[in-house]
Tab-separated table of N, CA and C in Angstrom:
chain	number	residue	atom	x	y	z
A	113	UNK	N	32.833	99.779	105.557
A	113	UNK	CA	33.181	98.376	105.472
A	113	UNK	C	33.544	97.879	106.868
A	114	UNK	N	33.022	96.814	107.349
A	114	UNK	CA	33.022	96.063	108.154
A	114	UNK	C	34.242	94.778	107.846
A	115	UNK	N	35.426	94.874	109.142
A	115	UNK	CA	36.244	93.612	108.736
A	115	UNK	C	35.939	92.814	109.927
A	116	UNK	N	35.701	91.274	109.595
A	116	UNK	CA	35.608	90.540	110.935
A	116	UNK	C	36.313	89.224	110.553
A	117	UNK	N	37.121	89.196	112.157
A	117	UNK	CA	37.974	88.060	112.136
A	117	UNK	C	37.355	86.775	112.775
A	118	UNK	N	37.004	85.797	112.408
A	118	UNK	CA	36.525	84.887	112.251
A	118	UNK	C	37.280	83.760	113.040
A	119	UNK	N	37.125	83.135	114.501
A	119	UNK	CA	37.889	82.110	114.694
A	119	UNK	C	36.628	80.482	115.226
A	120	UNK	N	36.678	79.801	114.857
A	120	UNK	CA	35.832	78.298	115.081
A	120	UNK	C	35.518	78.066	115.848
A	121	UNK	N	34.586	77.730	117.057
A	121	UNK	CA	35.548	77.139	118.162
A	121	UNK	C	33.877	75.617	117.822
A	122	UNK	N	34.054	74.252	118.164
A	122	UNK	CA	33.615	73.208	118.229
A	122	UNK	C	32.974	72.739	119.509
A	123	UNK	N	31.831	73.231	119.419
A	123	UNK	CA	31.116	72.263	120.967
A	123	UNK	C	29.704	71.714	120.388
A	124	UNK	N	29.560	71.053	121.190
A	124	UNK	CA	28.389	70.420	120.705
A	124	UNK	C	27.111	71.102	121.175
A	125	UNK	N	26.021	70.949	120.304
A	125	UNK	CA	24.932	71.563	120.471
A	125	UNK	C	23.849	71.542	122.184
A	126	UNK	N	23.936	70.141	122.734
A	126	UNK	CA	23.762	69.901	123.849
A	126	UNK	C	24.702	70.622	125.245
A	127	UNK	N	26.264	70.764	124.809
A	127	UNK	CA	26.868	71.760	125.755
A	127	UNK	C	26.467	72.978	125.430
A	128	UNK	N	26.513	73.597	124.430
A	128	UNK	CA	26.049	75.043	124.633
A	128	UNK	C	24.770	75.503	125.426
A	129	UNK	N	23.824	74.665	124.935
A	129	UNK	CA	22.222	74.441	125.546
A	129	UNK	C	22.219	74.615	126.964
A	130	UNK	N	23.235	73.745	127.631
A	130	UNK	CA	23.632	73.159	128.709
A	130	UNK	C	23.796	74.411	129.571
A	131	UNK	N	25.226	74.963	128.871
A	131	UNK	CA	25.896	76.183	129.550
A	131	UNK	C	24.905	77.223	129.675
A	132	UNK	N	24.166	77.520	128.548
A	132	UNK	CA	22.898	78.996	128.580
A	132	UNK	C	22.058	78.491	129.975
A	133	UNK	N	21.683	77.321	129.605
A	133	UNK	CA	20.734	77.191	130.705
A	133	UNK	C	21.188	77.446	132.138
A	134	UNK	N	22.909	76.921	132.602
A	134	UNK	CA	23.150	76.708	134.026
A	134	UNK	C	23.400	78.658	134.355
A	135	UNK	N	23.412	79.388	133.265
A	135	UNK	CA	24.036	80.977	133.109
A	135	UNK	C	22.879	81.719	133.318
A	136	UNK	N	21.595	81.174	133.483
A	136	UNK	CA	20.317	81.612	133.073
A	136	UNK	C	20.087	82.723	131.957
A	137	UNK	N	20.887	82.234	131.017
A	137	UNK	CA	21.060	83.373	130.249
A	137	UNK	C	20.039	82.859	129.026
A	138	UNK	N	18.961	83.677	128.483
A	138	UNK	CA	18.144	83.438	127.173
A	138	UNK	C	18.330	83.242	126.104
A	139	UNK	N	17.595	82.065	125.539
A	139	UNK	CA	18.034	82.129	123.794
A	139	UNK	C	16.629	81.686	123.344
A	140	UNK	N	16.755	81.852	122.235
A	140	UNK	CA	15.488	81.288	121.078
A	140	UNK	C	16.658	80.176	119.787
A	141	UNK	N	16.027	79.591	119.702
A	141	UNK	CA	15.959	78.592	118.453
A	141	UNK	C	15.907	79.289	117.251
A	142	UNK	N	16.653	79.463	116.221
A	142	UNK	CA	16.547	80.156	114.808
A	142	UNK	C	17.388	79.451	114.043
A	143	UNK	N	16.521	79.842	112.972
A	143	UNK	CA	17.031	79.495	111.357
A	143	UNK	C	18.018	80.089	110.488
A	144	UNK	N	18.539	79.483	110.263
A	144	UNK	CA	19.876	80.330	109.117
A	144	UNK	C	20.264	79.187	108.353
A	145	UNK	N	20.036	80.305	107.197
A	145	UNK	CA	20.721	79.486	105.683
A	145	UNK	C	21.502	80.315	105.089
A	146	UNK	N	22.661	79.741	104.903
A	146	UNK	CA	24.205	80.134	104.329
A	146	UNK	C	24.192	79.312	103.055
A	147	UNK	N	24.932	80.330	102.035
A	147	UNK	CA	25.336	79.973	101.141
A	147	UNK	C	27.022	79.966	100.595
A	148	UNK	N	27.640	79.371	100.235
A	148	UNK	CA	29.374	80.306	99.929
A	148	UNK	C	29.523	79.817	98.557
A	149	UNK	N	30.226	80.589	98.199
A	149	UNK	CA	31.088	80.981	97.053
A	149	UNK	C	32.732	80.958	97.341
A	150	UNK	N	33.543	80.290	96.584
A	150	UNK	CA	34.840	80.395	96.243
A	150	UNK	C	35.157	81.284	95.663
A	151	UNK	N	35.448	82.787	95.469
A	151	UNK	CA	35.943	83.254	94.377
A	151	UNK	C	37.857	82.655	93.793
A	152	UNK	N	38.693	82.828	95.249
A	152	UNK	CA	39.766	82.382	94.867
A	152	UNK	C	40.187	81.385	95.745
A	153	UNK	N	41.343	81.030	96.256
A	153	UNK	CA	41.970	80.110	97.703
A	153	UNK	C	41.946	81.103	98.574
A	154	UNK	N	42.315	82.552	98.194
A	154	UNK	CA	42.164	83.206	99.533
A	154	UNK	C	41.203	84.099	99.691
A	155	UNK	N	39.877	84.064	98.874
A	155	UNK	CA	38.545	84.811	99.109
A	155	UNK	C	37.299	84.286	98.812
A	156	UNK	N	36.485	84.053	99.777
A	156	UNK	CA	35.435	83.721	99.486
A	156	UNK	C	34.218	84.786	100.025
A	157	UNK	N	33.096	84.245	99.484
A	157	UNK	CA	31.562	85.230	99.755
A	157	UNK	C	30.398	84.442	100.102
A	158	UNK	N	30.046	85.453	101.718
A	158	UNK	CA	29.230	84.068	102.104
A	158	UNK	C	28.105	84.981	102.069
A	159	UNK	N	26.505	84.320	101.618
A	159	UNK	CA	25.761	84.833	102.070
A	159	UNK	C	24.554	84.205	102.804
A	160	UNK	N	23.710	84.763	103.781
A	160	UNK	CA	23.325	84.006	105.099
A	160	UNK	C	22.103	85.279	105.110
A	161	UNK	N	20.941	84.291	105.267
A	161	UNK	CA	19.492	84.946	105.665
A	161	UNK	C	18.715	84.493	107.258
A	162	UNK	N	18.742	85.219	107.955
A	162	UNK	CA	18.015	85.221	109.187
A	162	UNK	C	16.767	86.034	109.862
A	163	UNK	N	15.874	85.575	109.548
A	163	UNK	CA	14.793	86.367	109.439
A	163	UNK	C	14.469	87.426	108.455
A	164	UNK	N	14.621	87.377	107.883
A	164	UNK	CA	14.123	87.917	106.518
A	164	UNK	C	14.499	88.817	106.144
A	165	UNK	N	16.007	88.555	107.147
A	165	UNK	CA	17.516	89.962	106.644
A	165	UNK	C	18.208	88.911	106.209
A	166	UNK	N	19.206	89.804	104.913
A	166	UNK	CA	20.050	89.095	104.342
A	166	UNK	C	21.459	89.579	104.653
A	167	UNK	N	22.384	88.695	104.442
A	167	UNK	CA	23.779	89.676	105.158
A	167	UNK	C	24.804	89.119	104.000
A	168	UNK	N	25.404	89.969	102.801
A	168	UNK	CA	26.729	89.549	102.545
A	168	UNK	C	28.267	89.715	103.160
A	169	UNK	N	28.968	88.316	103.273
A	169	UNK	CA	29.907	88.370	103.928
A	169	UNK	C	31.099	87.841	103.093
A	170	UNK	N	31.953	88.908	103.002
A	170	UNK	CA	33.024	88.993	101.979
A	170	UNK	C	34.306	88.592	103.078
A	171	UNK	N	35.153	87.227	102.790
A	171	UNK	CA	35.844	86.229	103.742
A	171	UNK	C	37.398	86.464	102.886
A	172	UNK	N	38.303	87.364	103.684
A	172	UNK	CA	39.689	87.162	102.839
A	172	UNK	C	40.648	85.918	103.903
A	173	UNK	N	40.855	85.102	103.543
A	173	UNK	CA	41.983	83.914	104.379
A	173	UNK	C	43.223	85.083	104.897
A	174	UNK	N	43.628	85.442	105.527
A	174	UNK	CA	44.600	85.640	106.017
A	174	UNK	C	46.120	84.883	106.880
A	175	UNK	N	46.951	83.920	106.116
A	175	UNK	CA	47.692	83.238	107.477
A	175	UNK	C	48.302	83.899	108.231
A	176	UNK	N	48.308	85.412	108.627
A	176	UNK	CA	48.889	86.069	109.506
A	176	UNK	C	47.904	85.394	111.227
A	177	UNK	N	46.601	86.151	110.759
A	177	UNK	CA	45.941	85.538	112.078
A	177	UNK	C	45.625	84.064	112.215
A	178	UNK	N	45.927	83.154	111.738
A	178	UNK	CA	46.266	81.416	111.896
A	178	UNK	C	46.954	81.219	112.987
């Protein structure tokens, strides 16, 4: 079992673009479709296909790391 801590961070699609490019660092353009599930307030199940792998991702809320 795999645990991963999960934190947000918000930029816009044009800065990231921006930053790879001035880093000369490579990317490709890809597709991903996510799905979620609620099971409770503090668990949910996400699942997400990217190239024609599928990945379930089992999400416990924790407010310790908040």
């Amino acid at each position: 079992m795999v645990y991963e801590i999960q934190k947000n961070f918000l930029l816009s699609d044009c800065t990231l673009l921006e930053n790879l490019k001035k880093d000369n660092i490579p990317f490709r353009n890809s597709k991903f479709e996510t799905f979620y599930t609620q099971i409770t307030s503090n668990h949910s199940v996400k699942f997400q296909s990217f190239c024609n792998e599928f990945y379930k991702i089992t999400k416990f809320n924790n407010s310790i790391l908040e």
